[in-house]
mmCIF file of C-alpha atoms in Angstrom:
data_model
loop_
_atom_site.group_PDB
_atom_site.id
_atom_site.type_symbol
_atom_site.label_atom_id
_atom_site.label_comp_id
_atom_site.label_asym_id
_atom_site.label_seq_id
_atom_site.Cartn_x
_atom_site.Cartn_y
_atom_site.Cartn_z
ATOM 1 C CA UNK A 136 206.595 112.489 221.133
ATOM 2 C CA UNK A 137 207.586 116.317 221.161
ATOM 3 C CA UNK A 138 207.224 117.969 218.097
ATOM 4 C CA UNK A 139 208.853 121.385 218.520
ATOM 5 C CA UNK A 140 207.150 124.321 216.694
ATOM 6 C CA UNK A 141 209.075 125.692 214.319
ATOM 7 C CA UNK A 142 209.001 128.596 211.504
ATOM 8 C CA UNK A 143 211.811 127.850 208.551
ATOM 9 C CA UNK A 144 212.550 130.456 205.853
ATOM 10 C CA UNK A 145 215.216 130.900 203.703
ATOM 11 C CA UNK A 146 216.529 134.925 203.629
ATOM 12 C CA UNK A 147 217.851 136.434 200.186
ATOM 13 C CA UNK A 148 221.561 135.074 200.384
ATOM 14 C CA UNK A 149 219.789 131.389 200.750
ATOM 15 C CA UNK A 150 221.285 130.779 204.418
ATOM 16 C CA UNK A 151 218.372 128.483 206.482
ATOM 17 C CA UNK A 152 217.531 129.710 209.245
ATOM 18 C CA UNK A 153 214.760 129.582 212.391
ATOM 19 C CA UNK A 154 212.059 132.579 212.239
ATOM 20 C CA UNK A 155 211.967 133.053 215.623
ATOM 21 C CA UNK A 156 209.487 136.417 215.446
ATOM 22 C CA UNK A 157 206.260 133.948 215.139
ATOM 23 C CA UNK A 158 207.405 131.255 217.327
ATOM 24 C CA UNK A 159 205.506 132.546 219.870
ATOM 25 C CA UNK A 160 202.400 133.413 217.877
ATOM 26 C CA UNK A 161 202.413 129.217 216.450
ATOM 27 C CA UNK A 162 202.460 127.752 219.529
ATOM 28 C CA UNK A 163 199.232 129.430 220.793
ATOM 29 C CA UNK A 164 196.945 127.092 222.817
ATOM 30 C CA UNK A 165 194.415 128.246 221.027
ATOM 31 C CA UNK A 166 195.390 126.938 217.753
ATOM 32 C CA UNK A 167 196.624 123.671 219.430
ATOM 33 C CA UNK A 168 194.572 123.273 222.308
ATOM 34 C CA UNK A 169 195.963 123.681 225.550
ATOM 35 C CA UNK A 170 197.817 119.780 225.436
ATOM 36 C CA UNK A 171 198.514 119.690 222.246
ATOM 37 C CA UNK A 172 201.354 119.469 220.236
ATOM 38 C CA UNK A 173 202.263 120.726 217.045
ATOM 39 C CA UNK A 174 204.823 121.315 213.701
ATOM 40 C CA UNK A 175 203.209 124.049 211.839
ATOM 41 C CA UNK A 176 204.128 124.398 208.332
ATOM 42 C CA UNK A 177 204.487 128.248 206.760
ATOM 43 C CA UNK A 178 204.997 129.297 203.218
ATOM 44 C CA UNK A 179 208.159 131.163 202.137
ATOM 45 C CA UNK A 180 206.626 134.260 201.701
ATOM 46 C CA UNK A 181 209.870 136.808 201.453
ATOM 47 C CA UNK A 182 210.230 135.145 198.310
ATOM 48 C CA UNK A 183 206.780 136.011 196.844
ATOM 49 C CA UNK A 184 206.843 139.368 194.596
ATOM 50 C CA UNK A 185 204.571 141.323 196.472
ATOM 51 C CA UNK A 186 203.646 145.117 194.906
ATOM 52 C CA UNK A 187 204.765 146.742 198.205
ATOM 53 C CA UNK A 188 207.288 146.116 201.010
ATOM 54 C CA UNK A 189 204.547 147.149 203.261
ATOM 55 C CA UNK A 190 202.540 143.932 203.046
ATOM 56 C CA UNK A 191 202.578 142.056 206.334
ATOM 57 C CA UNK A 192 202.462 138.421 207.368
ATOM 58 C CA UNK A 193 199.151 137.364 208.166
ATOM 59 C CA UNK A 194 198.666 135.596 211.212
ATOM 60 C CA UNK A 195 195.249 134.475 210.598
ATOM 61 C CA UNK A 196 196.625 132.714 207.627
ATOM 62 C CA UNK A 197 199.417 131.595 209.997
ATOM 63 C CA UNK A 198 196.129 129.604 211.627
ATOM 64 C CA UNK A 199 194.322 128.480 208.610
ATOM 65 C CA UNK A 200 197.830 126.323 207.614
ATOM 66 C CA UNK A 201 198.367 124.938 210.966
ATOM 67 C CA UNK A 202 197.778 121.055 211.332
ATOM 68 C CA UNK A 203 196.711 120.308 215.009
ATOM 69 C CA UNK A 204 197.774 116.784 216.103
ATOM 70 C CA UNK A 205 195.966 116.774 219.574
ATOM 71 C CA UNK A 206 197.429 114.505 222.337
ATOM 72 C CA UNK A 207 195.985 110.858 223.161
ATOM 73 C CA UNK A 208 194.193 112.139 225.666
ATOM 74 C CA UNK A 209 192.553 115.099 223.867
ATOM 75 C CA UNK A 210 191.639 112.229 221.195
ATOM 76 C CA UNK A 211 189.753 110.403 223.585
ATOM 77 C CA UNK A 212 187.709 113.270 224.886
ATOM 78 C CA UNK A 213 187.278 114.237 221.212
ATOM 79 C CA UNK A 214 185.735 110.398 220.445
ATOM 80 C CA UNK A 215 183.594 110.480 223.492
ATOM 81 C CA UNK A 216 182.298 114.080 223.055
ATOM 82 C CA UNK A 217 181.479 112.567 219.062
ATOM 83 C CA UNK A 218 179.743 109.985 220.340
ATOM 84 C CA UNK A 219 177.702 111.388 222.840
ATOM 85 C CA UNK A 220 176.570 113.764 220.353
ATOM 86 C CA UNK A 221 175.449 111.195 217.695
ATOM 87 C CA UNK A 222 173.676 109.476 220.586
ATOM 88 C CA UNK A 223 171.811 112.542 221.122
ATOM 89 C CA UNK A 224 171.258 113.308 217.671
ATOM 90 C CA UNK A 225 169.507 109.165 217.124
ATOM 91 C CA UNK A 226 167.493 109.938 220.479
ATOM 92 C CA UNK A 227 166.169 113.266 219.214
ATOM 93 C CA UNK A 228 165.626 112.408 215.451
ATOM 94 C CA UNK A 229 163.962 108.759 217.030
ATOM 95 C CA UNK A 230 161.259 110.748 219.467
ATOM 96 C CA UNK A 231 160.167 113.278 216.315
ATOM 97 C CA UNK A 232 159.617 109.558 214.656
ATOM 98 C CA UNK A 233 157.639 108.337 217.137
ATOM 99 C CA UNK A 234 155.240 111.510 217.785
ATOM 100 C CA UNK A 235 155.485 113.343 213.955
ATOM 101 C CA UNK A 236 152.087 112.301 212.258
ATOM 102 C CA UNK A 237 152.428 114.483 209.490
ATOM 103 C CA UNK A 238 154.441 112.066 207.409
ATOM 104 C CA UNK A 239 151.229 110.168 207.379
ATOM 105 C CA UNK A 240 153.149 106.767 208.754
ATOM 106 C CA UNK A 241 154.073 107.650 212.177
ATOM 107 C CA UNK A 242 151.753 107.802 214.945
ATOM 108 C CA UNK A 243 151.112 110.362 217.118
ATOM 109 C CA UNK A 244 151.087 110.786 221.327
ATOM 110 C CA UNK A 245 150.761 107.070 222.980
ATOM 111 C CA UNK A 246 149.722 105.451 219.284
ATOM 112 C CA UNK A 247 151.608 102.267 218.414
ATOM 113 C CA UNK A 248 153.879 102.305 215.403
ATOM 114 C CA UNK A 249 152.675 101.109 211.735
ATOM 115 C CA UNK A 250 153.715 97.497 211.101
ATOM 116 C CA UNK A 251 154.829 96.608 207.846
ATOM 117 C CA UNK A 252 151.534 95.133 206.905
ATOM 118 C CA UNK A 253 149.578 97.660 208.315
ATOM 119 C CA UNK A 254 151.342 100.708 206.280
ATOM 120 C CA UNK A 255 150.784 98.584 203.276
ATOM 121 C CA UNK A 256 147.721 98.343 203.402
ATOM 122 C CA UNK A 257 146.995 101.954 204.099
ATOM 123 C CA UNK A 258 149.101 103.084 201.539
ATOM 124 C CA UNK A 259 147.543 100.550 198.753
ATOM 125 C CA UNK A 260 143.722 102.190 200.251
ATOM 126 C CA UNK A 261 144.717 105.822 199.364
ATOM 127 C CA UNK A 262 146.193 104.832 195.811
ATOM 128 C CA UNK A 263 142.907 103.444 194.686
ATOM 129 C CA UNK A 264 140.674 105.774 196.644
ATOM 130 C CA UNK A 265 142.597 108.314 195.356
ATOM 131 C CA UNK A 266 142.532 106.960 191.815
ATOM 132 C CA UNK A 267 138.237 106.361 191.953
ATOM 133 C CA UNK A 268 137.839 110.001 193.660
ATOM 134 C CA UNK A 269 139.971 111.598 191.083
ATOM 135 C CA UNK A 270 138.998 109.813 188.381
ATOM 136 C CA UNK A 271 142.670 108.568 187.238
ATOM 137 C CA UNK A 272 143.275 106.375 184.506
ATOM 138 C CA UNK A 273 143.659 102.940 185.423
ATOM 139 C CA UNK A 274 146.376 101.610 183.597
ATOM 140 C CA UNK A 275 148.426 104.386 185.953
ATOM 141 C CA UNK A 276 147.004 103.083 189.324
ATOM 142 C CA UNK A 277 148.059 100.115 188.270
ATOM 143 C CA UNK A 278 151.646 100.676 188.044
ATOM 144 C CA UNK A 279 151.707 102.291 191.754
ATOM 145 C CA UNK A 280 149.627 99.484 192.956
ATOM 146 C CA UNK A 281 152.528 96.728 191.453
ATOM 147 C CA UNK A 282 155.272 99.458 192.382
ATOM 148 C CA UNK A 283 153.679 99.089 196.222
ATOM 149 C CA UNK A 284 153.369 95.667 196.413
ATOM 150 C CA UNK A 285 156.973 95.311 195.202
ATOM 151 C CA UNK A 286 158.379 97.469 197.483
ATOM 152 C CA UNK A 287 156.570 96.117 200.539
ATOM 153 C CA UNK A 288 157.732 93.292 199.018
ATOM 154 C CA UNK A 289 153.783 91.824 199.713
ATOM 155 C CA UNK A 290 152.105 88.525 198.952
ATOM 156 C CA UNK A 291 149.131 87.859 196.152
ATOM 157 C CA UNK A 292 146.571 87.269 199.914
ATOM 158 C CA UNK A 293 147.999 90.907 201.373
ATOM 159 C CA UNK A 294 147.538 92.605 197.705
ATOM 160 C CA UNK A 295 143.851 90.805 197.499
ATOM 161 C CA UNK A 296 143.185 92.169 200.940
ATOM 162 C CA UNK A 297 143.873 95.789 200.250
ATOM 163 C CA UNK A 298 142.547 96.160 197.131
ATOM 164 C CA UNK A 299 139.116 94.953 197.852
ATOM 165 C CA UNK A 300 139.708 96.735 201.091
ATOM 166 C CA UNK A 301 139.786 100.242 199.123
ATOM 167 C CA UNK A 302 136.751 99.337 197.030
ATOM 168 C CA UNK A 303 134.559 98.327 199.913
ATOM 169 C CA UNK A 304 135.312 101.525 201.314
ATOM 170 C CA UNK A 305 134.394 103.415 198.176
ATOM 171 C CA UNK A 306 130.748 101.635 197.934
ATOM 172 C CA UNK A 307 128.396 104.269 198.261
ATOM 173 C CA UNK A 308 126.146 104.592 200.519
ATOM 174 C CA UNK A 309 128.375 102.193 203.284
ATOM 175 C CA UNK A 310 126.814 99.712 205.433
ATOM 176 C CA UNK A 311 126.088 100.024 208.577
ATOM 177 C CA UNK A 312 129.368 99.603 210.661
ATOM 178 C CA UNK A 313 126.880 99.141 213.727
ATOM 179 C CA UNK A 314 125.260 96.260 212.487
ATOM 180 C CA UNK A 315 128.309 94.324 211.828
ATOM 181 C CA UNK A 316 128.421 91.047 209.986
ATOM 182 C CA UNK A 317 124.747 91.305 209.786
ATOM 183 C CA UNK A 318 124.783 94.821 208.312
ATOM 184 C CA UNK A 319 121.628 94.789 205.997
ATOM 185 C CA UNK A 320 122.490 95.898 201.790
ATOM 186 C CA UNK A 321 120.220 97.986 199.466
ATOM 187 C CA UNK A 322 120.403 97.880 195.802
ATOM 188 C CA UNK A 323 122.598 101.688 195.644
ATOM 189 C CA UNK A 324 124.982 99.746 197.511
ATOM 190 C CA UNK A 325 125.189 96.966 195.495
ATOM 191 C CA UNK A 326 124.853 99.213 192.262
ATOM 192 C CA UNK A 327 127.884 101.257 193.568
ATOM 193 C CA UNK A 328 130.101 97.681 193.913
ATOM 194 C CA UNK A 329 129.312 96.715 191.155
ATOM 195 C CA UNK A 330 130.197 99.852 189.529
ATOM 196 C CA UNK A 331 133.683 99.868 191.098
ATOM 197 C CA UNK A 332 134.283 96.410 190.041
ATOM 198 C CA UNK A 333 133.984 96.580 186.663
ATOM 199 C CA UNK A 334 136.061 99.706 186.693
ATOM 200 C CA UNK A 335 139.253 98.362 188.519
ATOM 201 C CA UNK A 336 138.366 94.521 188.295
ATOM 202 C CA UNK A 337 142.571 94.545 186.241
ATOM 203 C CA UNK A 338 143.846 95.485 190.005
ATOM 204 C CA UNK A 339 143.174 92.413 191.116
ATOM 205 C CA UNK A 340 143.214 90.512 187.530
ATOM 206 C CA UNK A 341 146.850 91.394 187.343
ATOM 207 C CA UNK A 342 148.056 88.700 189.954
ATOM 208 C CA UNK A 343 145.456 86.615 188.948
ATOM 209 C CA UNK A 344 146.310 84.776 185.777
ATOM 210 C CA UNK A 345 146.637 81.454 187.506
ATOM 211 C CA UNK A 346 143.734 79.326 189.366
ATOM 212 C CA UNK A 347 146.116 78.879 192.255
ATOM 213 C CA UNK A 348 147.235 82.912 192.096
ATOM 214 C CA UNK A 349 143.108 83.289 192.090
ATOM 215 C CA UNK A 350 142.929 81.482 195.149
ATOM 216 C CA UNK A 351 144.901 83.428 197.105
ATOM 217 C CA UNK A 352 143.161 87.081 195.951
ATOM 218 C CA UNK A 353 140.446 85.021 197.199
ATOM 219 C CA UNK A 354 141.593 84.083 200.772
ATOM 220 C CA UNK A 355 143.080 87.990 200.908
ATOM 221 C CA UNK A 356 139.608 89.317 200.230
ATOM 222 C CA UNK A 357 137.934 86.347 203.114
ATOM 223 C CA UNK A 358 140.701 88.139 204.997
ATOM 224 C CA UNK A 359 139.462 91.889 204.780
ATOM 225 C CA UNK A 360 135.642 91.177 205.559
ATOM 226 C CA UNK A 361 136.898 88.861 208.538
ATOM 227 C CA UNK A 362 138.728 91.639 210.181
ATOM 228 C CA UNK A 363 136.925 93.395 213.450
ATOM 229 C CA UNK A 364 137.417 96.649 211.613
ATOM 230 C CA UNK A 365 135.792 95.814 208.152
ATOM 231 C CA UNK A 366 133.163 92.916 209.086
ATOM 232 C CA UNK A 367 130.138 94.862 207.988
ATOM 233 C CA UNK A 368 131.276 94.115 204.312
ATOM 234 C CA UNK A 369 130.815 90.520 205.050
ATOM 235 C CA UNK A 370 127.397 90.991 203.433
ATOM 236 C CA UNK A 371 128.941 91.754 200.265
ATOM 237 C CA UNK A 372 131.416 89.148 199.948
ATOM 238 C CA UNK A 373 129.386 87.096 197.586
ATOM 239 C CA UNK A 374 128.257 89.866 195.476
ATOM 240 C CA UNK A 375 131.900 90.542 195.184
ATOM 241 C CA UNK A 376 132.788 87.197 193.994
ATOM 242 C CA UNK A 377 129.745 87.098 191.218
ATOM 243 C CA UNK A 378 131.059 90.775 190.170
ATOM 244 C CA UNK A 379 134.916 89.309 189.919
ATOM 245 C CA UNK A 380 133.421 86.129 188.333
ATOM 246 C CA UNK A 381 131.481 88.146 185.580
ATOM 247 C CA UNK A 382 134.513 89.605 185.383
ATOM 248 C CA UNK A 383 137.054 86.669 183.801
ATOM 249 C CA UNK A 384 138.711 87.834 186.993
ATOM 250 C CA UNK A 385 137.773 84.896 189.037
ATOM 251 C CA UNK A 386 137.100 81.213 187.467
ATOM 252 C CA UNK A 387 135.274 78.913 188.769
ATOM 253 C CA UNK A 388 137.741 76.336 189.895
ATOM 254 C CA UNK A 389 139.409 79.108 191.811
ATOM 255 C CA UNK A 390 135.960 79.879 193.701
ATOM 256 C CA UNK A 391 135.511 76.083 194.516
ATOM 257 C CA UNK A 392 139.290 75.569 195.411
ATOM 258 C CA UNK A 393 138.576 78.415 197.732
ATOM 259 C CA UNK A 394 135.506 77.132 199.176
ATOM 260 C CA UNK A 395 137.488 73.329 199.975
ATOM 261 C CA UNK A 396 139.987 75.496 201.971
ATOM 262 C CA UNK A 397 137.520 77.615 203.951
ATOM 263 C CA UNK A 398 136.085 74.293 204.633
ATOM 264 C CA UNK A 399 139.047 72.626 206.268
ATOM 265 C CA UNK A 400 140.116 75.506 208.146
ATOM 266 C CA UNK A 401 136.360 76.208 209.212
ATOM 267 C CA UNK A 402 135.772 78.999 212.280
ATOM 268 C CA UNK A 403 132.909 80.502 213.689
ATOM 269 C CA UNK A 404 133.434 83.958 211.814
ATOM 270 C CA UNK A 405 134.636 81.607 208.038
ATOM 271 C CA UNK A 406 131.243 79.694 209.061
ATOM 272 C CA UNK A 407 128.972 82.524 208.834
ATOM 273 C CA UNK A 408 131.114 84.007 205.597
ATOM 274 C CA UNK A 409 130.446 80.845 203.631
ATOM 275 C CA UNK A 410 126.501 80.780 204.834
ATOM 276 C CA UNK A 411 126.270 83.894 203.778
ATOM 277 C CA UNK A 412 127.899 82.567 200.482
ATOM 278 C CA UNK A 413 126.349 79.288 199.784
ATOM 279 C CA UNK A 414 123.289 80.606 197.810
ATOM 280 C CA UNK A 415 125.952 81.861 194.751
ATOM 281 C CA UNK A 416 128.319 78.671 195.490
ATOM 282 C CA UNK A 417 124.772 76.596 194.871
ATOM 283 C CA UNK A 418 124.435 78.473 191.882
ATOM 284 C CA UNK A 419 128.053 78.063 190.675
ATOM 285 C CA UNK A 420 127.935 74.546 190.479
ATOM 286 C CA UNK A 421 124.728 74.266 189.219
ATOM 287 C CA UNK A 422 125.880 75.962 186.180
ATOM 288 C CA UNK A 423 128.837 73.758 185.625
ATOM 289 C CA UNK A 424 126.797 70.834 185.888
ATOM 290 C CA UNK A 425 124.668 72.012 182.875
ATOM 291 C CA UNK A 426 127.649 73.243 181.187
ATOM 292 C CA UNK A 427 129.013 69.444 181.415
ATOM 293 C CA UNK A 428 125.484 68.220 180.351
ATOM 294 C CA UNK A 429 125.501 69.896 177.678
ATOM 295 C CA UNK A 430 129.199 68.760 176.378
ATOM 296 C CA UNK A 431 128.507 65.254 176.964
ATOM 297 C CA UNK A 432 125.284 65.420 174.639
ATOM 298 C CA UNK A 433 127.489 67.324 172.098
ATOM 299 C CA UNK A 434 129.804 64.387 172.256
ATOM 300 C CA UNK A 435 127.310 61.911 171.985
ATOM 301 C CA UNK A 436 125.659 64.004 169.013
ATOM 302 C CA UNK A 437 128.901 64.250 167.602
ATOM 303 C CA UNK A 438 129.630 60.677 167.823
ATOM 304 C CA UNK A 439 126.155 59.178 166.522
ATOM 305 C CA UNK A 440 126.603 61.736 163.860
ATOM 306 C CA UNK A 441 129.778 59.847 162.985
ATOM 307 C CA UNK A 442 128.169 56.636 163.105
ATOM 308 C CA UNK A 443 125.068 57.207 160.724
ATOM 309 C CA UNK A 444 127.937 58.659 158.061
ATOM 310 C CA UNK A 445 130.152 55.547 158.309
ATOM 311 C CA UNK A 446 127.100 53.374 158.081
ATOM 312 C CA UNK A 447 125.796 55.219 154.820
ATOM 313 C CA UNK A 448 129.430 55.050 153.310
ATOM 314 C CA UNK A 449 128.858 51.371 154.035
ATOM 315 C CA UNK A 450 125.478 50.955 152.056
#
């Protein structure tokens, strides 16, 4: 369709007629393109009071009111030229991703990408290391900890993992990363988890209200001292239990629950955990045994109380 540029006033005596003086001037290619086609619109100005009969018509204004309607052709280079560029743009913006560390969550050169898990768990490290090295209240670390594990949206096992992942860390003096499962403890080190424990014990007690809940802080925790990168704690996995257990963190169905499921999903690496474990599990039980002793012999004082009363009532 030809649109024919055109310039319409109206002179004093209110005759209409074509301004042909800019017709030339509108229909330059390089407010239209060299293809295109256009009806420029332009404001009666003769009948704008103006201060003095000097005052020109603008041209550059001319520009700034002209509507360009480019042909179908010109709109197809336009799309593809759009495109290309926001190609170019996702390209560029993707390789800064892949090689800009400073964010702290992308890697660097040839490193692989965080997973999901992985950022998690990093992120969850430098709240609470953050929160023991800077002495923050805990109530506060709290609240980032739950705002983190909402947001990753993570389960009770990865939110067990990390958090006993950032304490281990924070035991001081560490253990020997070179020894490995077997790293040998001293009683600083145990000291210094213990310490930490009873300080931010409410991290973990949070999502721990329930036995079952319990469990799984417990199977997130097996799952931090199993991993290649952290198996020197492995040592202090059952010092970490009887700190949790002092606690009110961890009960002692929870611990046994735990210890069933480790036992029907036994590996080489779970074998050697609960070995290492066995001495406080022994000890565990032992205790609830005497605590049941010692109910049933309340009972039965109880009840042979009751009986010597009902037979003196008799009498």
């Amino acid at each position: 369709v030809c649109l024919f540029v055109c310039l319409f006033s109206f002179d004093r005596s209110s005759s209409f007629v074509i301004n042909r003086r800019y017709l030339k001037e509108l229909n330059n290619p390089a407010d239209v393109g060299a293809d295109g086609k256009g009806r420029v619109y332009v404001h009666n100005f003769e009948d704008e009071q103006s201060d003095s009969e000097d005052e020109a018509f603008d041209p550059q204004l001319l520009r700034m009111r002209s509507a360009l309607v480019p042909t179908a052709n010109s709109m197809l280079d336009l799309a593809t030229e759009l495109e290309q560029d926001d190609l170019s743009d996702f390209e560029e913006s993707d390789d800064e991703f892949k090689h800009d560390g400073a964010g702290g969550g992308g890697a660097t050169g040839d490193e692989p990408l965080e997973s999901g898990a992985e950022r998690f768990l990093r992120e969850m490290r430098e709240t609470v290391q953050r929160g023991e090295k800077d002495n923050l209240d805990v109530d506060g670390v709290l609240l980032e900890c739950a705002a983190l594990k909402l947001s990753h949206d993570a389960t009770v096992i990865e939110y067990g993992r990390s958090v006993m992942w950032a304490l281990l860390e924070l035991v001081d003096p560490q253990p020997d990363a070179s020894e490995g499962a077997d790293a040998s403890l001293s009683r600083p080190m145990l000291a210094s988890l213990q310490k930490l424990v009873q300080r931010w014990h409410s991290l973990l007690g949070k999502y721990g209200r329930e036995t079952a809940d319990q469990v799984q802080l417990l199977q997130g925790i097996e799952a931090c001292v199993l991993d290649p990168a952290a198996v020197h704690y492995m040592s202090l996995f059952p010092y970490a239990l009887r700190f949790l257990y002092d606690a009110d963190v961890m009960e002692e169905d929870a611990i046994l629950e735990w210890e069933k499921l480790a036992l029907s999903e036994e590996t080489v690496a779970r074998k050697k955990l609960l070995s290492k474990t066995k001495e406080f599990l022994d000890a565990l039980k032992e205790e609830g045994e005497e605590d049941d002793e010692e109910e049933s012999e309340s009972d039965d004082d109880e009840e042979s109380d009751g009986d010597s009363d009902s037979s003196s009532d008799s009498d």
